[in-house]
XYZ file of N, CA and C in Angstrom:
186
model
N 2.427 -15.692 5.877
C 3.019 -15.108 4.688
C 4.445 -15.622 4.553
N 4.787 -15.987 3.354
C 6.151 -16.444 3.119
C 7.076 -15.256 2.851
N 8.346 -15.548 2.717
C 9.353 -14.495 2.588
C 9.177 -13.682 1.315
N 8.850 -14.336 0.210
C 8.702 -13.593 -1.047
C 7.540 -12.602 -0.979
N 6.483 -12.960 -0.289
C 5.351 -12.048 -0.133
C 5.744 -10.846 0.723
N 6.513 -11.084 1.767
C 6.974 -9.977 2.609
C 7.883 -9.038 1.826
N 8.732 -9.604 0.973
C 9.612 -8.777 0.146
C 8.789 -7.947 -0.826
N 7.756 -8.545 -1.424
C 6.875 -7.797 -2.334
C 6.181 -6.651 -1.608
N 5.657 -6.933 -0.403
C 5.023 -5.879 0.382
C 6.007 -4.753 0.671
N 7.222 -5.101 1.039
C 8.236 -4.088 1.327
C 8.580 -3.254 0.110
N 8.720 -3.910 -1.034
C 9.047 -3.203 -2.269
C 7.921 -2.256 -2.670
N 6.690 -2.726 -2.590
C 5.541 -1.881 -2.929
C 5.431 -0.722 -1.938
N 5.715 -0.982 -0.662
C 5.665 0.083 0.343
C 6.684 1.171 0.035
N 7.900 0.772 -0.325
C 8.930 1.760 -0.642
C 8.531 2.572 -1.870
N 8.021 1.909 -2.900
C 7.587 2.624 -4.103
C 6.440 3.582 -3.801
N 5.462 3.104 -3.033
C 4.310 3.941 -2.716
C 4.731 5.154 -1.879
N 5.602 4.934 -0.900
C 6.077 6.052 -0.083
C 6.871 7.055 -0.911
N 7.672 6.562 -1.851
C 8.439 7.463 -2.718
C 7.507 8.298 -3.595
N 6.488 7.670 -4.145
C 5.540 8.406 -4.977
C 4.739 9.414 -4.152
N 4.355 9.030 -2.944
C 3.656 9.975 -2.069
C 4.553 11.154 -1.732
N 5.814 10.891 -1.486
C 6.754 11.981 -1.209
C 6.856 12.922 -2.404
N 6.929 12.358 -3.609
C 7.010 13.201 -4.805
C 5.768 14.074 -4.963
N 4.607 13.501 -4.699
C 3.363 14.274 -4.814
C 3.331 15.383 -3.770
N 3.708 15.054 -2.537
C 3.648 16.044 -1.459
C 4.712 17.127 -1.641
N 5.899 16.743 -2.092
C 6.996 17.706 -2.214
C 6.868 18.594 -3.445
N 6.133 18.150 -4.456
C 6.078 18.907 -5.705
C 5.072 20.052 -5.680
N 4.205 20.091 -4.681
C 3.194 21.139 -4.628
C 2.872 21.451 -3.170
N 2.204 22.552 -2.924
C 1.836 22.872 -1.536
C 0.870 21.824 -0.981
N 1.023 21.528 0.296
C 0.164 20.521 0.915
C -1.211 21.122 1.178
N -2.210 20.554 0.509
C -3.595 20.992 0.678
C -4.449 19.783 1.021
N -5.711 20.044 1.249
C -6.637 18.952 1.531
C -6.758 18.025 0.325
N -6.661 18.576 -0.870
C -6.736 17.765 -2.085
C -5.549 16.804 -2.178
N -4.372 17.260 -1.832
C -3.183 16.401 -1.856
C -3.334 15.286 -0.820
N -3.834 15.617 0.361
C -4.064 14.599 1.386
C -5.080 13.570 0.901
N -6.125 14.034 0.235
C -7.133 13.132 -0.318
C -6.524 12.182 -1.346
N -5.669 12.696 -2.212
C -5.022 11.873 -3.234
C -4.133 10.814 -2.591
N -3.379 11.190 -1.572
C -2.492 10.237 -0.896
C -3.307 9.152 -0.198
N -4.380 9.533 0.471
C -5.226 8.552 1.161
C -5.901 7.622 0.165
N -6.431 8.169 -0.915
C -7.075 7.330 -1.934
C -6.084 6.380 -2.587
N -4.887 6.850 -2.852
C -3.891 5.966 -3.456
C -3.512 4.852 -2.491
N -3.455 5.160 -1.209
C -3.184 4.121 -0.223
C -4.268 3.067 -0.191
N -5.510 3.501 -0.283
C -6.622 2.546 -0.304
C -6.555 1.680 -1.551
N -6.301 2.298 -2.693
C -6.242 1.557 -3.957
C -5.094 0.553 -3.955
N -3.979 0.904 -3.340
C -2.810 0.020 -3.342
C -2.921 -1.063 -2.275
N -3.274 -0.703 -1.046
C -3.136 -1.626 0.077
C -4.344 -2.509 0.343
N -5.550 -2.076 0.077
C -6.722 -2.907 0.372
C -6.744 -4.186 -0.464
N -6.529 -4.140 -1.782
C -6.505 -5.401 -2.537
C -5.369 -6.331 -2.112
N -4.215 -5.766 -1.789
C -3.106 -6.607 -1.331
C -3.427 -7.254 0.008
N -4.042 -6.497 0.905
C -4.435 -7.048 2.199
C -5.436 -8.181 2.016
N -6.433 -7.947 1.166
C -7.443 -8.980 0.946
C -6.847 -10.230 0.324
N -5.900 -10.058 -0.586
C -5.332 -11.211 -1.284
C -4.375 -12.003 -0.406
N -3.463 -11.326 0.267
C -2.395 -12.036 0.955
C -2.641 -12.249 2.440
N -3.187 -11.283 3.127
C -3.338 -11.404 4.570
C -4.637 -12.110 4.920
N -5.741 -11.618 4.407
C -7.037 -12.186 4.759
C -7.192 -13.595 4.198
N -6.893 -13.800 2.920
C -7.002 -15.128 2.325
C -5.912 -16.060 2.830
N -4.767 -15.534 3.187
C -3.702 -16.360 3.734
C -4.097 -16.975 5.060
N -4.786 -16.218 5.899
C -5.261 -16.756 7.177
C -6.343 -17.802 6.950
N -7.205 -17.570 5.983
C -8.283 -18.502 5.704
C -7.736 -19.813 5.146
N -6.744 -19.735 4.256
C -6.179 -20.938 3.654
C -5.369 -21.749 4.647
N -4.736 -21.128 5.619
C -3.919 -21.872 6.571
C -4.778 -22.615 7.590
N -6.017 -22.162 7.815
C -6.900 -22.850 8.752
C -7.485 -24.118 8.142
N -7.764 -24.086 6.843
C -8.467 -25.199 6.207
C -7.589 -26.121 5.600
C-alpha cells in the first residue's frame, strides 16, 4: 500500500469512529446499537479491504 492509501484508510477510520461514537453516545447502549455499529463496520471496511489489501497483494505478485 502506498502512502496515499494509508492516509485514506486513516481518514475513513477517524470518520467511522467519530460516527460510531455519536451513535453510541446519543442513545442508551443496547444490542440494536451494537448491531448497527458492527454492520456499519462491515459495510465500510470489507469493500476497502478487498479493494486495497487483497487486490494489492495479488497485483504485487504478478
